[in-house]
Structure formats: C-alpha cells, structure tokens
Amino acid sequence: MKTDLTLDYNLARKVIGKNTAVVSISLVSNALGTQNDAKSVIKLAKKYKAITIIDAAQGIAHKKINVKDLECDFLTFSGHKAFAPFGIGVLYGKYNLLEKMRPFHFGGGMIESVNFHSSSFQNPPHKFEAGTPNISGAIILGEAINFINKIGLKNIEKYESSLVNYTYNKLKTIKGITIYKPANSQSIISFNLKDIHCHDVAQILSDKFNICIRAGHHCAMPLMSKLRVQGTCRISLSIYNTKEDIDKLIIGLNKVKEVFGK
C-alpha cells in the first residue's frame, strides 16, 4: 500500500511471478473503500498463468461489474452486502475450471451415479451444491438483485459519490479526527478520533444516537498495523442513507468528544 492508501501496483509486479499459483484481490476494500484496479492485477497474473479470484463483496451493490471485461477466473460476493440475508452468496467461475475441480462436500443432488466401488458427479454447478440449498436465501438474493437493477447501478454510484463527498467534508470540520480516505474510495469512510478508542465511539453512537457504524480491524489486521492503529471507525454508506443521517452523525461524534473531555 502506498502513502495515499491505494494499492502499490509496482510492488504487485515484484511479488507476482513464475511461482505464483493464485492471485486474489478485492475489487473494493471493505476497510477503506479503495477501488482497486483489479483488471491490471489480473492481466499481470495471467502472464504467469496464475488463477485469478476477485472478492466483489464490497462492490457488488455499488458499481457495475463485468466479469468478461475483468477476465477473472473466479468472482465471489456475499448476499448480505447486497440487501439479502446472511448465509447466501455467489461464486462465479469459468466452466473449464469448475469442471476440473473436485466437490468439497458431498450429499444429495450432486451425484450422477454411485455404487460400492465408484461414483461420478453432476456437471457444474450442480456437483458443488450438495444437499438442501438455502432456497429462501436464494429467492431473496434474486429479489435484492432485482431491486438494485431497478434503481440502476449508475444512479446508485452517482448518489453515493455525492453522499461520500458530503460526509467527508463534514467530518473534516471535527477537530482531532484522522480520516483514512483514498482519493478513489467508494461508499466507505474510515476514521479515528484522537485518544478515543474506536469501540467507544461506536458504542456511544449506538446507545445514544441509534447510529450503527463498524469499529475494529475489519478483518484487515495487517492494514491496521500499517496505519499504526488498533482499529478504525467505519461508515458504510448506501442508497438508504441521507445527508440528514450524516448531520446526525456529526452531532453524535461531537457528543462523543464531550463525553471524553476532548
């Protein structure tokens, strides 16, 4: 990572080479909101015939994604970051690679035939879907995708970009705040208040103002070490948020400072 909190592609060129088997990259960072140039990394990985995997969980409900344009081998996202429930998600994979892969668990619906001496499996994707699937989760995820498409990802991106800028400008008015915002961030802003633990900030905002933010290392402890912090406060903006929500947040953050005498 560079000093501007974006991915260091020069370093990527140094570490990806002939001994690289798999390259995995987040399309959008869930910790900072950085929009990574996944296409460039994939192109580099392909040079060395490495398998490429994109984690699109943080970007799927916020920007248009084209797997054919990205040319990735696999792409994944979880439903709960796209207005669906927990416990449902999507794995896209190129058919020829899915054909070569062995099933990772076994059960009804994924076998073609079985006897005491051998077994054969269904073609992809069915050989990976053993047992009773999360039917209700899949139905709701489908409706969530319809909901996103009805609004339109271009409209979502435009609205959220405006809201991110509004939030950033409001946060800058708070004394003692450190904002970890890359120039190309999307829908997420991470920050800390000087000498106040991020967990305390989140707790007071929740208890006193009914505002829910995330606090901690966001499954990115090496990043927190790089930033030299234990964790950060993370605002995750979406189409249901408004400028009034942000104004309420600013009031709440100033109250947090009062509580701690800052």
Tab-separated table of C-alpha atoms in Angstrom:
chain	number	residue	atom	x	y	z
A	1	MET	CA	0.000	0.000	0.000
A	2	LYS	CA	1.233	3.474	-0.889
A	3	THR	CA	1.098	6.555	1.330
A	4	ASP	CA	-2.126	7.673	-0.385
A	5	LEU	CA	-3.746	4.417	0.854
A	6	THR	CA	-4.028	2.907	-2.628
A	7	LEU	CA	-2.622	-0.406	-3.800
A	8	ASP	CA	1.058	-0.387	-4.747
A	9	TYR	CA	0.978	-1.915	-8.231
A	10	ASN	CA	4.755	-1.693	-8.562
A	11	LEU	CA	5.046	-3.984	-5.542
A	12	ALA	CA	2.462	-6.313	-7.088
A	13	ARG	CA	4.675	-6.606	-10.155
A	14	LYS	CA	7.554	-7.653	-7.908
A	15	VAL	CA	5.710	-10.302	-5.885
A	16	ILE	CA	3.674	-11.902	-8.702
A	17	GLY	CA	5.884	-14.178	-10.775
A	18	LYS	CA	6.502	-17.634	-12.196
A	19	ASN	CA	5.998	-19.295	-8.794
A	20	THR	CA	2.599	-17.657	-8.236
A	21	ALA	CA	-0.302	-20.123	-8.404
A	22	VAL	CA	-3.247	-17.982	-7.297
A	23	VAL	CA	-3.834	-14.223	-7.151
A	24	SER	CA	-6.806	-12.946	-5.147
A	25	ILE	CA	-7.803	-9.285	-4.949
A	26	SER	CA	-10.676	-7.281	-3.518
A	27	LEU	CA	-12.464	-5.135	-6.059
A	28	VAL	CA	-13.253	-2.644	-3.292
A	29	SER	CA	-11.601	-2.624	0.138
A	30	ASN	CA	-14.077	-3.214	2.954
A	31	ALA	CA	-11.766	-1.354	5.344
A	32	LEU	CA	-11.013	1.839	3.405
A	33	GLY	CA	-13.320	1.754	0.390
A	34	THR	CA	-10.372	1.778	-2.018
A	35	GLN	CA	-11.360	0.845	-5.568
A	36	ASN	CA	-8.563	-1.426	-6.743
A	37	ASP	CA	-7.518	-1.757	-10.371
A	38	ALA	CA	-8.238	-5.470	-10.387
A	39	LYS	CA	-8.050	-5.687	-14.173
A	40	SER	CA	-4.360	-4.685	-14.185
A	41	VAL	CA	-3.539	-7.226	-11.472
A	42	ILE	CA	-5.423	-9.959	-13.345
A	43	LYS	CA	-3.554	-9.134	-16.545
A	44	LEU	CA	-0.258	-9.472	-14.679
A	45	ALA	CA	-1.328	-12.769	-13.091
A	46	LYS	CA	-2.382	-14.173	-16.467
A	47	LYS	CA	1.122	-13.512	-17.746
A	48	TYR	CA	2.302	-16.187	-15.309
A	49	LYS	CA	-0.768	-18.431	-15.804
A	50	ALA	CA	-1.948	-17.913	-12.234
A	51	ILE	CA	-5.570	-18.485	-11.227
A	52	THR	CA	-7.318	-15.175	-10.513
A	53	ILE	CA	-10.030	-14.607	-7.906
A	54	ILE	CA	-11.932	-11.377	-7.277
A	55	ASP	CA	-13.674	-10.638	-3.991
A	56	ALA	CA	-16.520	-8.381	-5.133
A	57	ALA	CA	-18.489	-8.384	-1.869
A	58	GLN	CA	-17.907	-4.714	-1.086
A	59	GLY	CA	-18.531	-3.507	-4.623
A	60	ILE	CA	-21.432	-5.610	-5.860
A	61	ALA	CA	-24.219	-3.267	-4.684
A	62	HIS	CA	-22.360	-0.068	-5.528
A	63	LYS	CA	-20.840	-0.346	-9.010
A	64	LYS	CA	-21.304	-2.187	-12.293
A	65	ILE	CA	-19.132	-5.294	-12.587
A	66	ASN	CA	-18.442	-7.176	-15.825
A	67	VAL	CA	-16.644	-10.492	-15.358
A	68	LYS	CA	-15.976	-10.792	-19.093
A	69	ASP	CA	-14.264	-7.415	-19.126
A	70	LEU	CA	-12.249	-8.238	-15.995
A	71	GLU	CA	-11.324	-11.666	-17.425
A	72	CYS	CA	-11.094	-13.162	-13.942
A	73	ASP	CA	-11.289	-16.919	-13.386
A	74	PHE	CA	-13.483	-16.645	-10.301
A	75	LEU	CA	-15.544	-13.902	-8.664
A	76	THR	CA	-17.362	-14.091	-5.351
A	77	PHE	CA	-19.745	-11.946	-3.360
A	78	SER	CA	-21.919	-12.359	-0.287
A	79	GLY	CA	-25.625	-11.586	-0.221
A	80	HIS	CA	-25.681	-9.605	2.996
A	81	LYS	CA	-23.785	-6.711	1.403
A	82	ALA	CA	-26.346	-6.566	-1.396
A	83	PHE	CA	-29.567	-6.230	0.669
A	84	ALA	CA	-30.024	-10.016	1.042
A	85	PRO	CA	-29.800	-12.130	4.241
A	86	PHE	CA	-26.738	-13.713	5.782
A	87	GLY	CA	-25.825	-17.220	4.656
A	88	ILE	CA	-26.200	-16.780	0.904
A	89	GLY	CA	-23.676	-15.767	-1.724
A	90	VAL	CA	-22.451	-16.289	-5.265
A	91	LEU	CA	-19.379	-17.910	-6.767
A	92	TYR	CA	-18.830	-17.286	-10.473
A	93	GLY	CA	-16.252	-19.493	-12.131
A	94	LYS	CA	-15.116	-20.287	-15.640
A	95	TYR	CA	-16.703	-23.546	-16.691
A	96	ASN	CA	-13.492	-25.315	-17.702
A	97	LEU	CA	-12.019	-24.666	-14.250
A	98	LEU	CA	-15.179	-25.723	-12.437
A	99	GLU	CA	-15.109	-28.966	-14.441
A	100	LYS	CA	-11.601	-29.748	-13.198
A	101	MET	CA	-12.401	-29.061	-9.539
A	102	ARG	CA	-13.480	-31.844	-7.201
A	103	PRO	CA	-16.509	-31.270	-4.959
A	104	PHE	CA	-15.612	-30.043	-1.487
A	105	HIS	CA	-18.618	-31.665	0.220
A	106	PHE	CA	-20.991	-34.450	-0.678
A	107	GLY	CA	-24.708	-35.180	-0.496
A	108	GLY	CA	-27.952	-35.482	-2.373
A	109	GLY	CA	-28.337	-33.804	-5.733
A	110	MET	CA	-24.665	-33.610	-6.680
A	111	ILE	CA	-24.037	-37.201	-7.783
A	112	GLU	CA	-24.621	-38.682	-11.212
A	113	SER	CA	-24.226	-42.285	-10.099
A	114	VAL	CA	-22.829	-44.142	-7.098
A	115	ASN	CA	-22.101	-47.737	-6.116
A	116	PHE	CA	-19.826	-49.547	-3.681
A	117	HIS	CA	-16.824	-49.195	-5.966
A	118	SER	CA	-17.064	-45.789	-7.612
A	119	SER	CA	-19.053	-42.603	-8.028
A	120	SER	CA	-19.467	-39.868	-10.601
A	121	PHE	CA	-20.737	-36.336	-10.180
A	122	GLN	CA	-23.102	-33.984	-11.943
A	123	ASN	CA	-21.753	-31.271	-14.215
A	124	PRO	CA	-21.034	-27.831	-12.728
A	125	PRO	CA	-22.528	-26.068	-10.912
A	126	HIS	CA	-24.642	-28.937	-9.548
A	127	LYS	CA	-21.722	-31.030	-8.295
A	128	PHE	CA	-20.906	-28.257	-5.809
A	129	GLU	CA	-24.450	-27.932	-4.441
A	130	ALA	CA	-24.920	-30.953	-2.202
A	131	GLY	CA	-27.955	-31.381	-0.003
A	132	THR	CA	-30.827	-28.979	0.516
A	133	PRO	CA	-29.793	-25.495	-0.600
A	134	ASN	CA	-30.656	-22.220	1.105
A	135	ILE	CA	-33.782	-21.837	-1.013
A	136	SER	CA	-35.256	-18.863	0.826
A	137	GLY	CA	-31.882	-17.093	0.809
A	138	ALA	CA	-31.516	-17.613	-2.942
A	139	ILE	CA	-35.009	-16.262	-3.619
A	140	ILE	CA	-34.379	-13.161	-1.508
A	141	LEU	CA	-30.971	-12.608	-3.116
A	142	GLY	CA	-32.662	-12.715	-6.505
A	143	GLU	CA	-35.171	-10.100	-5.377
A	144	ALA	CA	-32.352	-7.983	-3.923
A	145	ILE	CA	-30.581	-8.037	-7.286
A	146	ASN	CA	-33.839	-7.042	-8.991
A	147	PHE	CA	-34.114	-4.166	-6.504
A	148	ILE	CA	-30.596	-2.957	-7.341
A	149	ASN	CA	-31.190	-3.255	-11.079
A	150	LYS	CA	-34.493	-1.396	-10.825
A	151	ILE	CA	-32.754	1.612	-9.271
A	152	GLY	CA	-29.781	1.258	-11.600
A	153	LEU	CA	-26.130	0.970	-10.616
A	154	LYS	CA	-25.244	4.211	-12.403
A	155	ASN	CA	-27.837	6.040	-10.302
A	156	ILE	CA	-26.593	4.324	-7.151
A	157	GLU	CA	-22.968	5.210	-7.905
A	158	LYS	CA	-23.828	8.851	-8.611
A	159	TYR	CA	-25.903	9.233	-5.437
A	160	GLU	CA	-23.387	7.529	-3.186
A	161	SER	CA	-20.471	9.500	-4.627
A	162	SER	CA	-22.246	12.736	-3.742
A	163	LEU	CA	-23.022	11.436	-0.245
A	164	VAL	CA	-19.425	10.320	0.332
A	165	ASN	CA	-18.145	13.789	-0.589
A	166	TYR	CA	-20.705	15.428	1.697
A	167	THR	CA	-19.721	13.120	4.563
A	168	TYR	CA	-16.006	13.685	4.033
A	169	ASN	CA	-16.400	17.465	4.062
A	170	LYS	CA	-18.496	17.310	7.239
A	171	LEU	CA	-16.038	15.013	9.007
A	172	LYS	CA	-13.165	17.389	8.231
A	173	THR	CA	-14.826	20.013	10.450
A	174	ILE	CA	-14.276	17.871	13.557
A	175	LYS	CA	-11.100	18.695	15.475
A	176	GLY	CA	-8.820	15.787	16.293
A	177	ILE	CA	-10.175	13.488	13.597
A	178	THR	CA	-7.984	11.364	11.342
A	179	ILE	CA	-9.702	10.278	8.139
A	180	TYR	CA	-8.315	7.326	6.189
A	181	LYS	CA	-9.753	8.115	2.766
A	182	PRO	CA	-8.094	7.181	-0.524
A	183	ALA	CA	-8.845	9.524	-3.415
A	184	ASN	CA	-10.789	6.816	-5.244
A	185	SER	CA	-12.780	5.477	-2.278
A	186	GLN	CA	-16.322	4.241	-2.698
A	187	SER	CA	-19.189	4.212	-0.156
A	188	ILE	CA	-16.883	3.711	2.851
A	189	ILE	CA	-15.042	6.183	5.063
A	190	SER	CA	-12.818	5.088	7.949
A	191	PHE	CA	-11.649	7.443	10.677
A	192	ASN	CA	-10.479	7.759	14.278
A	193	LEU	CA	-10.961	10.399	16.947
A	194	LYS	CA	-7.765	11.347	18.760
A	195	ASP	CA	-7.267	9.474	22.057
A	196	ILE	CA	-10.701	7.801	21.880
A	197	HIS	CA	-10.914	4.082	21.121
A	198	CYS	CA	-12.980	3.236	18.057
A	199	HIS	CA	-15.092	0.762	20.061
A	200	ASP	CA	-16.066	3.521	22.494
A	201	VAL	CA	-17.066	5.776	19.604
A	202	ALA	CA	-19.250	3.069	18.083
A	203	GLN	CA	-20.875	2.190	21.416
A	204	ILE	CA	-21.890	5.761	22.234
A	205	LEU	CA	-23.202	6.389	18.722
A	206	SER	CA	-25.297	3.237	19.011
A	207	ASP	CA	-26.580	3.771	22.566
A	208	LYS	CA	-27.270	7.499	22.437
A	209	PHE	CA	-27.994	8.247	18.779
A	210	ASN	CA	-29.173	4.951	17.276
A	211	ILE	CA	-26.361	5.196	14.723
A	212	CYS	CA	-24.708	1.964	13.655
A	213	ILE	CA	-21.112	2.039	12.445
A	214	ARG	CA	-18.472	-0.673	12.418
A	215	ALA	CA	-15.458	-0.454	14.721
A	216	GLY	CA	-12.378	-2.667	14.808
A	217	HIS	CA	-9.818	-4.027	12.386
A	218	HIS	CA	-12.384	-5.021	9.715
A	219	CYS	CA	-10.669	-8.370	9.072
A	220	ALA	CA	-7.612	-6.403	7.946
A	221	MET	CA	-5.125	-6.515	10.816
A	222	PRO	CA	-2.029	-6.086	8.587
A	223	LEU	CA	-3.607	-2.875	7.271
A	224	MET	CA	-4.200	-1.627	10.814
A	225	SER	CA	-0.551	-2.367	11.618
A	226	LYS	CA	0.444	-0.346	8.559
A	227	LEU	CA	-1.734	2.542	9.768
A	228	ARG	CA	-0.326	2.068	13.305
A	229	VAL	CA	-3.756	1.852	14.900
A	230	GLN	CA	-5.670	-0.872	16.745
A	231	GLY	CA	-8.715	-0.303	14.593
A	232	THR	CA	-10.867	2.339	12.945
A	233	CYS	CA	-14.434	3.590	12.899
A	234	ARG	CA	-16.042	2.733	9.568
A	235	ILE	CA	-19.026	4.448	7.971
A	236	SER	CA	-20.685	2.316	5.300
A	237	LEU	CA	-22.948	4.456	3.137
A	238	SER	CA	-25.688	3.184	0.869
A	239	ILE	CA	-28.718	4.306	-1.114
A	240	TYR	CA	-30.895	4.421	2.011
A	241	ASN	CA	-28.661	6.994	3.721
A	242	THR	CA	-29.292	10.738	3.534
A	243	LYS	CA	-27.497	13.979	4.297
A	244	GLU	CA	-29.681	14.217	7.404
A	245	ASP	CA	-28.131	10.937	8.595
A	246	ILE	CA	-24.683	12.449	8.175
A	247	ASP	CA	-25.655	15.620	10.042
A	248	LYS	CA	-26.883	13.437	12.915
A	249	LEU	CA	-23.594	11.519	12.832
A	250	ILE	CA	-21.589	14.732	13.153
A	251	ILE	CA	-23.671	15.758	16.174
A	252	GLY	CA	-23.046	12.325	17.664
A	253	LEU	CA	-19.294	12.456	17.121
A	254	ASN	CA	-19.054	15.851	18.783
A	255	LYS	CA	-21.014	14.420	21.719
A	256	VAL	CA	-18.539	11.538	21.936
A	257	LYS	CA	-15.743	14.083	22.235
A	258	GLU	CA	-17.644	15.845	25.036
A	259	VAL	CA	-18.060	12.573	26.938
A	260	PHE	CA	-14.300	12.018	26.854
A	261	GLY	CA	-13.463	15.646	27.535
A	262	LYS	CA	-11.863	16.184	24.149
